[in-house]
Each structure stands twice: as C-alpha cells, then as structure tokens.
C-alpha cells in the first residue's frame, strides 16, 4: 500500500515545476488555437452562410477537443497550485458538518445515504479549507463508487495528538491493481475522471505531516483513512 511518507515534498516541488511548464507550453498555444479556430469558422460562415457541409462538423469536433484539453489543464493547475497548508488548532465539527450539508443534496440525488459520526476530538491541527477539500474528494469518490441504495459514511476518531477521519462506502471497491495505482496523478478508471482527487488528498495530508491509507474489498466497499497529527512541538 502506498503512503504519504514517500517524500511528498519532493513530489510536490516536481509537480509545481511541471505545472509552470504546462501553463506556458500548453495553455498559450491552446488559447491561440481557440482564437484561430473561431476566425476560421467566421470566415467559412461568410462563404457558406447556410453552414451546410462536413467542414462545420469537423470544426465543432476540433473546438470540443480544444475545450477538453483546456479543462484538463485547468484541473491540473488547480491541483498543482494548491498552497502550503495554513495549520491552526481548529474545531473539527463545524468543518465536517458544513461539508456534509454541502454534499447531502448530491447523496439524495443518487439515492445513497450519508452517515456522519463525529466522535473524535473537538479540536485538531489542520488547515480547515484543505481538510474539507480532502474529505470532499473522498466523499465524491465514495459516491461515484456506490450505487443507489448504498451507504457512505464519514467518521472521526483520535485524540488530542491526532485527528483520524475515515470515509467509507459499501460500493464497488477497488481491485488490488487499482488500489496500487490510486494515488498516482492522472490514474483514473472513470470516463469523466481526471485522476487527481486522491493525489491531491495525499498531497494535503502529506503537507500536514500525516498519512493516508486505503482498505478496499472488490464488490464490498472501500474505507480511506486520513491521519492529521498535532505538530511535534505542541
Ligand atoms: N471509494 C472508491 N471506491 C472505488 N474506487 C475508488 C474509490 N476512490 C477511488 N477509487 C479509484 O481510484 C481512482 C483514482 O481516484 P481519484 O479520486 O484520484 O481520481 P478520479 O475520481 O478517477 O478522478 P477525479 O477525482 O480527478 O475526478 C478512481 O478512478 C477509482 O478507480
Ligand atoms: Mg476522485
């Protein structure tokens, strides 16, 4: 099983450098492609005012692919630019109840029940926004893996020294191969997935000095457990 402790700092430096390269080398030409494509479309429309012909379908296809690439780059940059955490001793309950309220409509839409059990410590050393971001990614994954009638839960445990957050589902589970690759940036088994959710979770937890663990049984479900320790000097 892969863990955060695999030198996350080095990995995040590399990702930031890559992101700068991607922004420069891919974003700019993409924008230029987009502009030139609309010029082309405009000129063709003037010559073929009824917009009949295969050529417009081809242009639409190119525009669609450019948009897909642009969305992908945006998602990647959002991931890579995630700032260092602003860790403070915060109340845990409001963060997670906010998040539960936010995700409840999506659960109802999918016919999946959400159980929230916050028996863990009242206070923990976390960046509130990043904690929510990490748990949201886990909840979305859980929902995406769970058919109607299924159950998703978020529970806390731990003590003054460490906050443990576990997100469980009784959905499709992961094969051992998927679990092995789950944290790898861009690894996805979903048609619409970017494959950055768990990479981001691992990054956030790593920057908090914590760890992340997946336990999963194909056909039975998955639990992802995050540990956020208190800083050593406290
Ligand atoms: N709760 C889960 N149950 C089953 N499989 C999961 C679960 N969480 C993650 N996975 C598997 O791990 C893969 C990687 O997850 P990750 O969140 O990184 O990317 P994604 O969900 O595919 O895309 P993104 O989060 O970027 O939209 C998923 O494609 C899926 O195969
Ligand atoms: Mg995901």
Short mmCIF file of C-alpha atoms and ligand atoms in Angstrom, two decimals:
data_model
loop_
_atom_site.label_atom_id
_atom_site.label_comp_id
_atom_site.label_asym_id
_atom_site.label_seq_id
_atom_site.Cartn_x
_atom_site.Cartn_y
_atom_site.Cartn_z
CA UNK A 1 0.00 0.00 0.00
CA UNK A 2 1.37 3.45 -0.88
CA UNK A 3 1.70 6.02 1.83
CA UNK A 4 2.22 9.75 2.12
CA UNK A 5 5.55 9.35 3.71
CA UNK A 6 7.04 8.62 0.26
CA UNK A 7 8.80 12.03 0.14
CA UNK A 8 5.75 14.19 -0.65
CA UNK A 9 7.79 17.41 -0.50
CA UNK A 10 9.97 16.34 -3.42
CA UNK A 11 6.95 15.22 -5.39
CA UNK A 12 5.10 18.50 -4.85
CA UNK A 13 8.16 20.52 -5.96
CA UNK A 14 8.29 18.47 -9.13
CA UNK A 15 4.57 18.92 -9.73
CA UNK A 16 4.86 22.70 -9.28
CA UNK A 17 7.71 22.88 -11.79
CA UNK A 18 5.75 20.73 -14.22
CA UNK A 19 2.71 22.96 -13.74
CA UNK A 20 4.67 26.07 -14.67
CA UNK A 21 5.83 24.30 -17.83
CA UNK A 22 2.33 23.12 -18.68
CA UNK A 23 0.90 26.59 -18.20
CA UNK A 24 3.43 28.08 -20.55
CA UNK A 25 3.80 25.40 -23.18
CA UNK A 26 0.21 24.15 -23.43
CA UNK A 27 -2.11 26.93 -22.26
CA UNK A 28 -0.85 29.64 -24.59
CA UNK A 29 -0.91 27.62 -27.83
CA UNK A 30 -4.35 26.30 -26.82
CA UNK A 31 -5.67 29.84 -26.49
CA UNK A 32 -4.19 30.73 -29.84
CA UNK A 33 -5.78 27.61 -31.41
CA UNK A 34 -9.13 28.62 -29.98
CA UNK A 35 -8.88 32.15 -31.40
CA UNK A 36 -7.73 30.98 -34.81
CA UNK A 37 -10.45 28.37 -34.96
CA UNK A 38 -13.14 30.97 -34.39
CA UNK A 39 -11.62 33.21 -37.09
CA UNK A 40 -11.71 30.23 -39.46
CA UNK A 41 -15.30 29.46 -38.54
CA UNK A 42 -16.34 33.06 -39.05
CA UNK A 43 -14.73 33.27 -42.50
CA UNK A 44 -16.24 29.95 -43.58
CA UNK A 45 -19.67 31.07 -42.34
CA UNK A 46 -19.41 34.11 -44.60
CA UNK A 47 -18.68 31.89 -47.61
CA UNK A 48 -21.17 29.18 -46.67
CA UNK A 49 -23.93 31.16 -44.93
CA UNK A 50 -26.26 28.13 -44.62
CA UNK A 51 -23.45 26.40 -42.66
CA UNK A 52 -24.06 23.25 -44.65
CA UNK A 53 -21.28 20.75 -45.04
CA UNK A 54 -18.97 18.43 -43.26
CA UNK A 55 -16.45 21.16 -42.54
CA UNK A 56 -18.55 22.68 -39.74
CA UNK A 57 -18.86 19.31 -38.04
CA UNK A 58 -15.07 18.98 -38.22
CA UNK A 59 -14.62 22.48 -36.74
CA UNK A 60 -17.01 21.64 -33.90
CA UNK A 61 -15.09 18.47 -33.18
CA UNK A 62 -11.79 20.37 -33.05
CA UNK A 63 -13.34 23.02 -30.78
CA UNK A 64 -14.64 20.26 -28.48
CA UNK A 65 -11.22 18.66 -28.20
CA UNK A 66 -9.54 22.01 -27.51
CA UNK A 67 -12.05 22.64 -24.73
CA UNK A 68 -11.43 19.19 -23.26
CA UNK A 69 -7.66 19.87 -23.19
CA UNK A 70 -8.19 23.32 -21.72
CA UNK A 71 -10.41 21.90 -18.95
CA UNK A 72 -7.81 19.25 -18.24
CA UNK A 73 -5.01 21.83 -17.96
CA UNK A 74 -7.18 23.98 -15.67
CA UNK A 75 -7.83 20.99 -13.41
CA UNK A 76 -4.13 20.16 -13.34
CA UNK A 77 -3.13 23.73 -12.47
CA UNK A 78 -5.72 23.83 -9.70
CA UNK A 79 -4.10 20.71 -8.29
CA UNK A 80 -0.51 21.87 -8.68
CA UNK A 81 -1.05 25.32 -7.23
CA UNK A 82 -2.66 24.10 -4.05
CA UNK A 83 -0.80 26.22 -1.47
CA UNK A 84 1.02 25.03 1.64
CA UNK A 85 -1.43 24.46 4.47
CA UNK A 86 -2.16 27.17 6.99
CA UNK A 87 -2.28 24.87 10.01
CA UNK A 88 -4.03 26.10 13.16
CA UNK A 89 -5.78 24.46 16.07
CA UNK A 90 -9.38 24.42 14.84
CA UNK A 91 -12.74 23.00 15.74
CA UNK A 92 -13.35 19.90 13.65
CA UNK A 93 -17.12 19.52 13.92
CA UNK A 94 -18.22 22.68 12.06
CA UNK A 95 -15.85 21.87 9.19
CA UNK A 96 -17.28 18.42 8.66
CA UNK A 97 -20.92 19.28 9.29
CA UNK A 98 -20.59 22.10 6.69
CA UNK A 99 -19.18 19.60 4.25
CA UNK A 100 -21.92 17.07 4.98
CA UNK A 101 -24.57 19.75 4.39
CA UNK A 102 -22.88 20.61 1.10
CA UNK A 103 -22.80 17.02 -0.18
CA UNK A 104 -26.23 15.91 1.12
CA UNK A 105 -28.21 17.03 -1.97
CA UNK A 106 -25.85 15.01 -4.21
CA UNK A 107 -26.32 11.95 -1.96
CA UNK A 108 -30.12 12.32 -2.14
CA UNK A 109 -29.99 12.67 -5.91
CA UNK A 110 -28.05 9.41 -6.13
CA UNK A 111 -30.18 7.59 -3.55
CA UNK A 112 -27.15 7.00 -1.30
CA UNK A 113 -27.40 7.55 2.46
CA UNK A 114 -24.78 9.63 4.27
CA UNK A 115 -23.93 8.86 7.87
CA UNK A 116 -21.83 11.37 9.84
CA UNK A 117 -20.27 10.25 13.13
CA UNK A 118 -18.06 12.84 14.78
CA UNK A 119 -16.94 11.09 17.95
CA UNK A 120 -13.31 12.18 17.52
CA UNK A 121 -11.55 15.17 19.12
CA UNK A 122 -13.25 18.57 19.12
CA UNK A 123 -10.06 20.35 18.09
CA UNK A 124 -7.30 19.43 15.64
CA UNK A 125 -4.27 20.99 13.95
CA UNK A 126 -5.41 21.44 10.36
CA UNK A 127 -5.88 23.86 7.50
CA UNK A 128 -9.68 23.98 7.54
CA UNK A 129 -10.10 24.56 3.83
CA UNK A 130 -7.68 21.80 2.89
CA UNK A 131 -9.22 19.32 5.34
CA UNK A 132 -12.59 19.97 3.69
CA UNK A 133 -11.06 19.68 0.23
CA UNK A 134 -9.50 16.30 1.08
CA UNK A 135 -12.64 14.88 2.68
CA UNK A 136 -14.80 16.23 -0.15
CA UNK A 137 -12.66 14.35 -2.67
CA UNK A 138 -13.07 11.16 -0.65
CA UNK A 139 -16.83 11.65 -0.37
CA UNK A 140 -17.13 12.25 -4.12
CA UNK A 141 -15.14 9.09 -4.85
CA UNK A 142 -17.30 7.14 -2.41
CA UNK A 143 -20.49 8.44 -4.03
CA UNK A 144 -19.22 7.71 -7.51
CA UNK A 145 -18.44 4.12 -6.50
CA UNK A 146 -21.74 3.46 -4.71
CA UNK A 147 -24.99 2.51 -6.45
CA UNK A 148 -28.43 3.73 -5.33
CA UNK A 149 -29.42 2.15 -2.03
CA UNK A 150 -25.81 2.16 -0.81
CA UNK A 151 -24.23 3.80 2.22
CA UNK A 152 -21.44 6.32 2.66
CA UNK A 153 -20.10 7.46 5.99
CA UNK A 154 -17.63 9.96 7.37
CA UNK A 155 -16.35 9.35 10.89
CA UNK A 156 -13.75 10.92 13.11
CA UNK A 157 -11.67 9.30 15.84
CA UNK A 158 -8.37 10.03 17.61
CA UNK A 159 -7.40 12.26 20.50
CA UNK A 160 -5.55 15.49 21.35
CA UNK A 161 -2.49 14.23 19.47
CA UNK A 162 -4.11 13.20 16.21
CA UNK A 163 -7.31 13.51 14.25
CA UNK A 164 -8.41 10.46 12.27
CA UNK A 165 -11.01 10.90 9.53
CA UNK A 166 -12.37 7.83 7.75
CA UNK A 167 -14.65 7.86 4.72
CA UNK A 168 -16.31 4.51 3.98
CA UNK A 169 -18.66 3.21 1.33
CA UNK A 170 -20.24 -0.11 0.52
CA UNK A 171 -19.83 0.42 -3.22
CA UNK A 172 -17.86 -1.35 -5.91
CA UNK A 173 -14.49 -1.48 -4.10
CA UNK A 174 -11.11 -1.46 -5.83
CA UNK A 175 -9.18 -4.26 -7.44
CA UNK A 176 -5.66 -4.70 -5.98
CA UNK A 177 -4.25 -3.14 -9.20
CA UNK A 178 -6.46 -0.05 -8.85
CA UNK A 179 -5.60 0.34 -5.18
CA UNK A 180 -1.92 0.12 -6.05
CA UNK A 181 -2.20 2.98 -8.56
CA UNK A 182 -4.95 5.00 -6.88
CA UNK A 183 -2.66 7.83 -5.66
CA UNK A 184 -0.77 8.19 -8.93
CA UNK A 185 -1.58 11.56 -10.52
CA UNK A 186 -3.84 11.09 -13.57
CA UNK A 187 -4.67 7.47 -12.79
CA UNK A 188 -8.41 7.02 -13.23
CA UNK A 189 -10.84 4.24 -14.11
CA UNK A 190 -13.70 6.70 -14.62
CA UNK A 191 -14.70 8.04 -18.04
CA UNK A 192 -15.12 11.56 -16.64
CA UNK A 193 -12.28 11.34 -14.12
CA UNK A 194 -9.07 13.37 -14.17
CA UNK A 195 -7.33 11.10 -11.68
CA UNK A 196 -6.16 13.93 -9.43
CA UNK A 197 -8.54 13.51 -6.47
CA UNK A 198 -6.54 11.04 -4.40
CA UNK A 199 -3.23 12.58 -5.49
CA UNK A 200 -4.50 15.86 -4.04
CA UNK A 201 -5.68 14.13 -0.85
CA UNK A 202 -2.28 12.53 -0.43
CA UNK A 203 -0.56 15.84 -1.02
CA UNK A 204 -2.71 17.69 1.52
CA UNK A 205 -2.29 15.05 4.21
CA UNK A 206 1.44 14.82 3.50
CA UNK A 207 1.87 18.55 3.93
CA UNK A 208 0.16 18.18 7.33
CA UNK A 209 2.75 15.53 8.23
CA UNK A 210 0.05 12.85 8.26
CA UNK A 211 -0.75 9.65 6.44
CA UNK A 212 -3.46 8.18 4.24
CA UNK A 213 -4.47 4.58 3.98
CA UNK A 214 -6.89 2.70 1.72
CA UNK A 215 -8.56 -0.53 2.62
CA UNK A 216 -10.84 -1.94 -0.03
CA UNK A 217 -12.58 -5.16 -1.00
CA UNK A 218 -13.84 -5.55 -4.56
CA UNK A 219 -17.62 -5.77 -4.54
CA UNK A 220 -17.88 -4.88 -0.84
CA UNK A 221 -16.58 -1.32 -0.43
CA UNK A 222 -13.76 0.98 0.49
CA UNK A 223 -12.52 2.89 3.51
CA UNK A 224 -9.98 5.68 3.15
CA UNK A 225 -8.46 6.82 6.44
CA UNK A 226 -6.65 10.11 6.95
CA UNK A 227 -4.48 10.89 9.97
CA UNK A 228 -3.67 14.51 10.84
CA UNK A 229 -1.14 14.64 13.70
CA UNK A 230 -0.61 17.57 16.04
CA UNK A 231 2.70 19.34 15.41
CA UNK A 232 5.54 17.76 17.36
CA UNK A 233 6.34 20.85 19.42
CA UNK A 234 2.79 21.13 20.84
N1 LIG B 1 -14.26 4.91 -2.92
C1 LIG B 1 -13.79 4.33 -4.02
N2 LIG B 1 -14.30 3.13 -4.46
C2 LIG B 1 -13.81 2.53 -5.56
N3 LIG B 1 -12.81 3.01 -6.31
C3 LIG B 1 -12.27 4.19 -5.94
C4 LIG B 1 -12.71 4.89 -4.79
N4 LIG B 1 -11.95 6.01 -4.65
C5 LIG B 1 -11.08 5.99 -5.69
N5 LIG B 1 -11.26 4.92 -6.47
C6 LIG B 1 -10.48 4.53 -7.65
O1 LIG B 1 -9.28 5.29 -7.67
C7 LIG B 1 -9.20 6.03 -8.90
C8 LIG B 1 -8.49 7.34 -8.64
O2 LIG B 1 -9.30 8.18 -7.81
P1 LIG B 1 -9.11 9.76 -7.91
O3 LIG B 1 -10.06 10.40 -6.97
O4 LIG B 1 -7.68 10.08 -7.78
O5 LIG B 1 -9.49 10.08 -9.42
P2 LIG B 1 -10.94 10.08 -10.10
O6 LIG B 1 -12.01 10.06 -9.06
O7 LIG B 1 -10.95 8.99 -11.11
O8 LIG B 1 -10.92 11.48 -10.85
P3 LIG B 1 -11.06 12.94 -10.14
O9 LIG B 1 -11.04 12.75 -8.66
O10 LIG B 1 -9.87 13.69 -10.61
O11 LIG B 1 -12.36 13.48 -10.64
C9 LIG B 1 -10.65 6.15 -9.38
O12 LIG B 1 -10.72 6.34 -10.78
C10 LIG B 1 -11.22 4.80 -8.95
O13 LIG B 1 -10.84 3.77 -9.83
MG1 LIG B 2 -11.94 11.40 -7.44
#
